[in-house]
mmCIF file of C-alpha atoms in Angstrom:
data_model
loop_
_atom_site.group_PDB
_atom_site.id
_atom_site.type_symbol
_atom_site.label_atom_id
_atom_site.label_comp_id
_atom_site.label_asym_id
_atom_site.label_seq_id
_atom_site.Cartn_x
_atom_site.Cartn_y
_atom_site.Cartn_z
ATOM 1 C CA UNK A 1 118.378 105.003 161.625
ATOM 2 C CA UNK A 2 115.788 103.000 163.584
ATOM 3 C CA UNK A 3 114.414 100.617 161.284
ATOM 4 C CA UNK A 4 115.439 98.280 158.451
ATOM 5 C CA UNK A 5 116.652 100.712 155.263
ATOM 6 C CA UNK A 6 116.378 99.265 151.860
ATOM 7 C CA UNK A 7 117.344 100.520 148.796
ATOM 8 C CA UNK A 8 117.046 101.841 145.830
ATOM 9 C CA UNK A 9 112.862 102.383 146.972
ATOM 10 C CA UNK A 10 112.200 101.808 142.731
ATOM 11 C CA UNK A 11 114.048 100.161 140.106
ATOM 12 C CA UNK A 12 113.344 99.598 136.240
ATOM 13 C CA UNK A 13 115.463 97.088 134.047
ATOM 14 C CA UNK A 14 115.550 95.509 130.704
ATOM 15 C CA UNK A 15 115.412 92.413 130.655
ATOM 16 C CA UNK A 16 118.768 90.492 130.645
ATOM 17 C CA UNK A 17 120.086 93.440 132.901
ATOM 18 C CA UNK A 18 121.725 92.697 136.593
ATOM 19 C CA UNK A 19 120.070 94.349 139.915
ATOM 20 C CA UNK A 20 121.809 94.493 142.995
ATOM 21 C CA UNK A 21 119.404 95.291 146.100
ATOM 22 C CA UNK A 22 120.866 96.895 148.882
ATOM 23 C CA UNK A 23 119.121 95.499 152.926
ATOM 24 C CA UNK A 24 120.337 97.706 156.127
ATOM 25 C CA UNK A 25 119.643 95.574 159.302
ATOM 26 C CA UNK A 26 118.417 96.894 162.561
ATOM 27 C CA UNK A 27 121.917 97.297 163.771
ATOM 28 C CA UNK A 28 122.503 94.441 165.894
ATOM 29 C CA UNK A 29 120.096 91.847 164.882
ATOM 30 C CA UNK A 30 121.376 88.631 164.075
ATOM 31 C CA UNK A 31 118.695 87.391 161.533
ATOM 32 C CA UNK A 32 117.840 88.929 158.046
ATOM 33 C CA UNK A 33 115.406 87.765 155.605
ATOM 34 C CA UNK A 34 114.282 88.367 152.033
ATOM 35 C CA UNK A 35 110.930 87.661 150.762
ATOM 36 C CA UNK A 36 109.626 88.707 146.971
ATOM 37 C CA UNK A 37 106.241 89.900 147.231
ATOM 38 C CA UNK A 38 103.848 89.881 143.540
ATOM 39 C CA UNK A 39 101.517 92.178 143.410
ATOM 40 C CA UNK A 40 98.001 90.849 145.049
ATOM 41 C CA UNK A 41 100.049 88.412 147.173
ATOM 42 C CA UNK A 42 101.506 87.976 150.167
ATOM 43 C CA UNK A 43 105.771 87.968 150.727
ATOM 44 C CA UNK A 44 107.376 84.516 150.107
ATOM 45 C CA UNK A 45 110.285 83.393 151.740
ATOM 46 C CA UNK A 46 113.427 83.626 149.514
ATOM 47 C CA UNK A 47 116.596 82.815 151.861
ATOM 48 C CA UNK A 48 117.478 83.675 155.657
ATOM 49 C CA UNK A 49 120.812 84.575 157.005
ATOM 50 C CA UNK A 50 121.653 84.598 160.874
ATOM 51 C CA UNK A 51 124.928 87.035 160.875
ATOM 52 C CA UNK A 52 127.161 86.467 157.694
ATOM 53 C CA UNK A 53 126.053 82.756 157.346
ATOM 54 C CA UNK A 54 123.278 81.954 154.834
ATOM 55 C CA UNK A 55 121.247 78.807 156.676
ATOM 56 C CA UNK A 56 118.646 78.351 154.372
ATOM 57 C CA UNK A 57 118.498 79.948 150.225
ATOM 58 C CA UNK A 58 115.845 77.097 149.306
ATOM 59 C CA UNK A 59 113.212 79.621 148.569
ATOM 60 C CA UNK A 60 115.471 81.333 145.578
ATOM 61 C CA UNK A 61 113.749 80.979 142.047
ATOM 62 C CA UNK A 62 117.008 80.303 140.440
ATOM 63 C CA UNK A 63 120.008 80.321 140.196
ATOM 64 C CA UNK A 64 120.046 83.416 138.376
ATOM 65 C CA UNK A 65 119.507 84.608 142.675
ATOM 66 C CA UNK A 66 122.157 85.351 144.725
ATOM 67 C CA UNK A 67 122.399 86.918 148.039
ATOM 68 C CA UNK A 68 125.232 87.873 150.358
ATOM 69 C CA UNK A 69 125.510 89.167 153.508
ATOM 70 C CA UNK A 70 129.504 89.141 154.503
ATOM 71 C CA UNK A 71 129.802 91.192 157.338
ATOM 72 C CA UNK A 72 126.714 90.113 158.912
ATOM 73 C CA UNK A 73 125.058 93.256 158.767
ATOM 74 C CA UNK A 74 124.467 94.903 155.305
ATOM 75 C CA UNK A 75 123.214 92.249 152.842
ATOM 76 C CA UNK A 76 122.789 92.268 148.462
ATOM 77 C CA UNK A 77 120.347 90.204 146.955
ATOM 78 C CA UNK A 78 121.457 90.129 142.973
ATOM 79 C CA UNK A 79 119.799 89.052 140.260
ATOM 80 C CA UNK A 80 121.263 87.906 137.372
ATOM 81 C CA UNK A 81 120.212 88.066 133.045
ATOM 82 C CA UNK A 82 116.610 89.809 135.006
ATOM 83 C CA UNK A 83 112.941 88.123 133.279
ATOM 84 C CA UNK A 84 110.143 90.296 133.211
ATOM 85 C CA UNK A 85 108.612 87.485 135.983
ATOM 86 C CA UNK A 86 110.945 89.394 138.253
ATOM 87 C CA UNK A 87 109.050 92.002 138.977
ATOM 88 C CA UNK A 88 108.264 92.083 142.481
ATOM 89 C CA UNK A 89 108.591 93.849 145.537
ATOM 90 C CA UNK A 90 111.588 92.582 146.985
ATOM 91 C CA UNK A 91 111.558 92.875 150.857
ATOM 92 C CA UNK A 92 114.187 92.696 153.893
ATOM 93 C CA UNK A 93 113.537 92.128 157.451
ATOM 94 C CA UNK A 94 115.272 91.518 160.323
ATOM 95 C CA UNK A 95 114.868 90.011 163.739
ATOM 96 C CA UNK A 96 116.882 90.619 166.588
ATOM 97 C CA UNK A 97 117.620 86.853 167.650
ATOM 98 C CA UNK A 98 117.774 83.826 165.874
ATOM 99 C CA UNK A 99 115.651 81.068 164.241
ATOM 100 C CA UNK A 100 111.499 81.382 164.098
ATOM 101 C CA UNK A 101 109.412 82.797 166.770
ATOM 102 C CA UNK A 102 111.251 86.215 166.910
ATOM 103 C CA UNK A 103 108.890 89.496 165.061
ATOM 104 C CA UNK A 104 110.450 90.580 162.374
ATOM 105 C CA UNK A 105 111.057 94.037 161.410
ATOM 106 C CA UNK A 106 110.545 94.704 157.271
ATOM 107 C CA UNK A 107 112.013 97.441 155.051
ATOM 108 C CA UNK A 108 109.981 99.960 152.569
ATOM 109 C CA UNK A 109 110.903 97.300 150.053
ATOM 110 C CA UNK A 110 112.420 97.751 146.423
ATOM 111 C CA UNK A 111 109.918 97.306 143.674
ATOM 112 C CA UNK A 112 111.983 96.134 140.382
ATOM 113 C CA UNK A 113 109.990 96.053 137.330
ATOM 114 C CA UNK A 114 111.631 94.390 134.514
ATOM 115 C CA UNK A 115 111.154 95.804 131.255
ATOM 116 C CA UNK B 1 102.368 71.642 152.062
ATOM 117 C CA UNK B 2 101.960 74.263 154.220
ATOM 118 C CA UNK B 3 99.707 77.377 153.748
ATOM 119 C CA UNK B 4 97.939 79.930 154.919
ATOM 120 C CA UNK B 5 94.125 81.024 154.011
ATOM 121 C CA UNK B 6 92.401 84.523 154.084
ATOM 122 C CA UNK B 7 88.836 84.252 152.894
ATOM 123 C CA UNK B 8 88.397 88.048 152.099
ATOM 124 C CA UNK B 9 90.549 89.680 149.788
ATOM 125 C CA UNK B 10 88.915 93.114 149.982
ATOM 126 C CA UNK B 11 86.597 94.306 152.937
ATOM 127 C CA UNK B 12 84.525 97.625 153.115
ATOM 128 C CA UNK B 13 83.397 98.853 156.222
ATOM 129 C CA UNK B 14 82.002 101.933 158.058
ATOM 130 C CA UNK B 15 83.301 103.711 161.143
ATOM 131 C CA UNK B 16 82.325 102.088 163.933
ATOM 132 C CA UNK B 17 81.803 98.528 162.228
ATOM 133 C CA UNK B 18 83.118 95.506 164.153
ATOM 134 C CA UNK B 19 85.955 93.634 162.543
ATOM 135 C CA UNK B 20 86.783 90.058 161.699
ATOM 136 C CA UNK B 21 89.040 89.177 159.085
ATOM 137 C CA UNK B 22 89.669 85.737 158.605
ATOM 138 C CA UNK B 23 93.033 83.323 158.775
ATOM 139 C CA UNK B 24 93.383 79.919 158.647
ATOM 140 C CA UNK B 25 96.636 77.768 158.377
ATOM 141 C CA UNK B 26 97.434 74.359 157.381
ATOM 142 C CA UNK B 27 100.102 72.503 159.739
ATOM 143 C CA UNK B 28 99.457 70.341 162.163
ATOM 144 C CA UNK B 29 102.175 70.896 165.025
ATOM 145 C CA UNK B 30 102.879 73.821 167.407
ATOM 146 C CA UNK B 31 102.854 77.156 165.511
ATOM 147 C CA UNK B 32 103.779 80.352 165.874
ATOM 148 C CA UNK B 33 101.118 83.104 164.445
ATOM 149 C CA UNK B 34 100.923 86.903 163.655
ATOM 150 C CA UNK B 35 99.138 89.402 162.240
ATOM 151 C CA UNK B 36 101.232 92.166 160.308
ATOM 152 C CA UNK B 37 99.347 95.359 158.939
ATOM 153 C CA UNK B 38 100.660 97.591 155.914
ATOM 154 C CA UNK B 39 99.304 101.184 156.193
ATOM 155 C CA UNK B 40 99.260 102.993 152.903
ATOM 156 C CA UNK B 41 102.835 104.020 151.826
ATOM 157 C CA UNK B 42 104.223 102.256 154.881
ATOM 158 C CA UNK B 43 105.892 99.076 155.678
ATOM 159 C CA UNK B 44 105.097 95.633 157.125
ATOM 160 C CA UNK B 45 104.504 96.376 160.972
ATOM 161 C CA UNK B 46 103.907 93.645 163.562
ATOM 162 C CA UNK B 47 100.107 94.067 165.034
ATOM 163 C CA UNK B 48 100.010 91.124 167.421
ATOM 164 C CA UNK B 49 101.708 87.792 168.112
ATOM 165 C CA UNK B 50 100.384 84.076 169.448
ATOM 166 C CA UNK B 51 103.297 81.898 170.138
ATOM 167 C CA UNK B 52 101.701 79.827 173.307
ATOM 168 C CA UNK B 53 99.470 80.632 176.305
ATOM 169 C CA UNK B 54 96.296 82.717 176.587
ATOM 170 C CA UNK B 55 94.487 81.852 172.897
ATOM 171 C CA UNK B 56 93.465 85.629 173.327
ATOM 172 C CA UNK B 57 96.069 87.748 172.152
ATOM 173 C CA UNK B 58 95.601 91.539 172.513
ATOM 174 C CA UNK B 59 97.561 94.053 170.044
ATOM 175 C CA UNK B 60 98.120 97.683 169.227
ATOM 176 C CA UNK B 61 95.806 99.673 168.099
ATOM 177 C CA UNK B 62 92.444 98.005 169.833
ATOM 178 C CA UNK B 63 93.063 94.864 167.899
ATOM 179 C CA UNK B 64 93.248 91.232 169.235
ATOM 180 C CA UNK B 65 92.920 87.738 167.792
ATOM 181 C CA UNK B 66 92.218 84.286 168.843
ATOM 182 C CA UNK B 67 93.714 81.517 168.280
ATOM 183 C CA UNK B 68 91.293 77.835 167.878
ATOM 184 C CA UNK B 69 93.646 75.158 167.682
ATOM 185 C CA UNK B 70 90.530 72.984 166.554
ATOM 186 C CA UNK B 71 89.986 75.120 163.818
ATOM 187 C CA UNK B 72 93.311 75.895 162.261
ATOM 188 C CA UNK B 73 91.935 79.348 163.017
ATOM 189 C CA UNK B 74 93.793 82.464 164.381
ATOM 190 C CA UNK B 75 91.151 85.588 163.187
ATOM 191 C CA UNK B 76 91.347 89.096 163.848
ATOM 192 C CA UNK B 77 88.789 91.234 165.479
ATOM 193 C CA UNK B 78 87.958 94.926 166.643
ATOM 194 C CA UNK B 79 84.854 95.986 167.863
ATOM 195 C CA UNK B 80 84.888 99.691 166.212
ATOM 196 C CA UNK B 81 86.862 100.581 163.105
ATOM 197 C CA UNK B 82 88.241 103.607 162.463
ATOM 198 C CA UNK B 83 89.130 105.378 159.374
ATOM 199 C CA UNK B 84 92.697 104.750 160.540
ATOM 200 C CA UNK B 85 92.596 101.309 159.787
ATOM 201 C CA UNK B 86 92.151 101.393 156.337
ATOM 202 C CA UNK B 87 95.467 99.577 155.492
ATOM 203 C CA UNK B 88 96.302 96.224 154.069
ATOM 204 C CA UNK B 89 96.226 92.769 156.810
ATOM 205 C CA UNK B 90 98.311 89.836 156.699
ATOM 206 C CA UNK B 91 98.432 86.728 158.546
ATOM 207 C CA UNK B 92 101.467 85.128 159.261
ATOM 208 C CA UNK B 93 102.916 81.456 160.470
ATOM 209 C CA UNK B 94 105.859 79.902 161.239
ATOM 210 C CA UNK B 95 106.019 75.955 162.537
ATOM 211 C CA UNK B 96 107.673 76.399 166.145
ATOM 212 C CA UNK B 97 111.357 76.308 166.300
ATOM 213 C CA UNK B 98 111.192 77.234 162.316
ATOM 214 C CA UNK B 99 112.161 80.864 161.011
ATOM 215 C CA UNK B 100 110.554 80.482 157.554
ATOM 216 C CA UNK B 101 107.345 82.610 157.727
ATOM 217 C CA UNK B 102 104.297 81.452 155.556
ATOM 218 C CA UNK B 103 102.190 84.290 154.615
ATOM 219 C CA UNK B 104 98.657 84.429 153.421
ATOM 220 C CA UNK B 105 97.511 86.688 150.267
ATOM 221 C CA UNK B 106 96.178 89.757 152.649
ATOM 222 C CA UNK B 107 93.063 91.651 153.537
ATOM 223 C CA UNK B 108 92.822 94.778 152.060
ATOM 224 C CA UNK B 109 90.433 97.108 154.775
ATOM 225 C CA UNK B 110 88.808 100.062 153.793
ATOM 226 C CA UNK B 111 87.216 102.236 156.573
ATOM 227 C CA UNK B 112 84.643 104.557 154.895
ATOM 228 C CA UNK B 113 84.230 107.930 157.109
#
């Protein structure tokens, strides 16, 4: 496909449960983003990979985040023993060069709502 | 630390209305700024970009912004709405030479026919 594919689209949970979220790049680009998005706010920044290496994860809640993106193309963000202040939209976006300056390109997004 | 401001939250208009949503930032170096819009049931798509020349920055759609380095200011304009613009705005900035994006809380933009 043409643009960045996320999936699933919706996800419901109960609380304590693991999520996996699932981020297909732009085939080719070398950066890929997550942001969580609450509802009423803008996206904020939760970690940035540039092909399989993770530079920066400093925007991750807790530990209880994880994100991997091995092959430098697909990537998982997981979530760990989910808390209802999870819900969010989770989105992915990629650019197609590295570091800050390039537009990036954002998935539908997965909104997880934590029961 | 470093944010970004967007004084209306919610903004009704008519067709035809001019357009100027607001965006400031707080950082004091060279920046990098955007505007992304979010049509209903769509996803973030880039409208414009500023990253260093010409202040004036023409986008898609009819849209452009301008970026006042005095002000901390980068707002976007059009000078007649249509009821295709009824979609959510964002404002966007990164520090220059930083990939971390710092978003404001959005515009949402209602176009009455």
């Amino acid at each position: 496909g043409a643009g960045v594919s996320q999936s699933p689209r919706y996800k419901v949970a109960k609380r304590g449960q693991d999520v996996a979220l699932r981020c297909d790049p732009i085939s080719g680009h070398v950066s890929l983003f997550w942001y969580q998005q609450a509802l009423g706010q803008g996206p904020e920044f939760l970690t940035y990979f540039q092909n399989e290496a993770q530079l920066d994860k400093s925007g991750l809640p807790s530990d209880r985040f994880f994100a991997e993106r091995p092959e430098g193309s697909v990537s998982t963000l997981k979530i760990q023993r989910t808390q209802q202040e999870d819900s969010a939209v989770y989105l992915c976006a990629s650019s197609i060069g590295e570091g800050g300056g390039q537009p990036q390109h954002f998935g539908d997004g997965t909104r997880l709502s934590i029961l | 630390a470093q944010s970004v401001s967007q004084h209306n939250h919610h903004v009704i208009l008519s067709e035809a209305a001019s357009l100027e949503l607001g965006c400031n930032y707080s950082y004091g170096g060279t920046v990098n700024l955007f505007w992304y819009v979010q049509y209903p049931g769509q996803h973030l798509q880039l409208l414009l970009k500023y990253f260093s020349g010409d202040p004036l920055v023409k986008g898609i759609k009819g849209f452009e912004a301008e970026f006042i380095k005095s002000k901390f200011s980068f707002n976007l304009r059009k000078p007649s709405v249509q009821w295709s613009d009824t979609a959510e705005y964002f404002c966007a900035v990164t520090p220059d030479s930083n990939y971390q994006l710092i978003w404001g809380a959005g515009t949402k933009l209602i176009i009455k026919p």
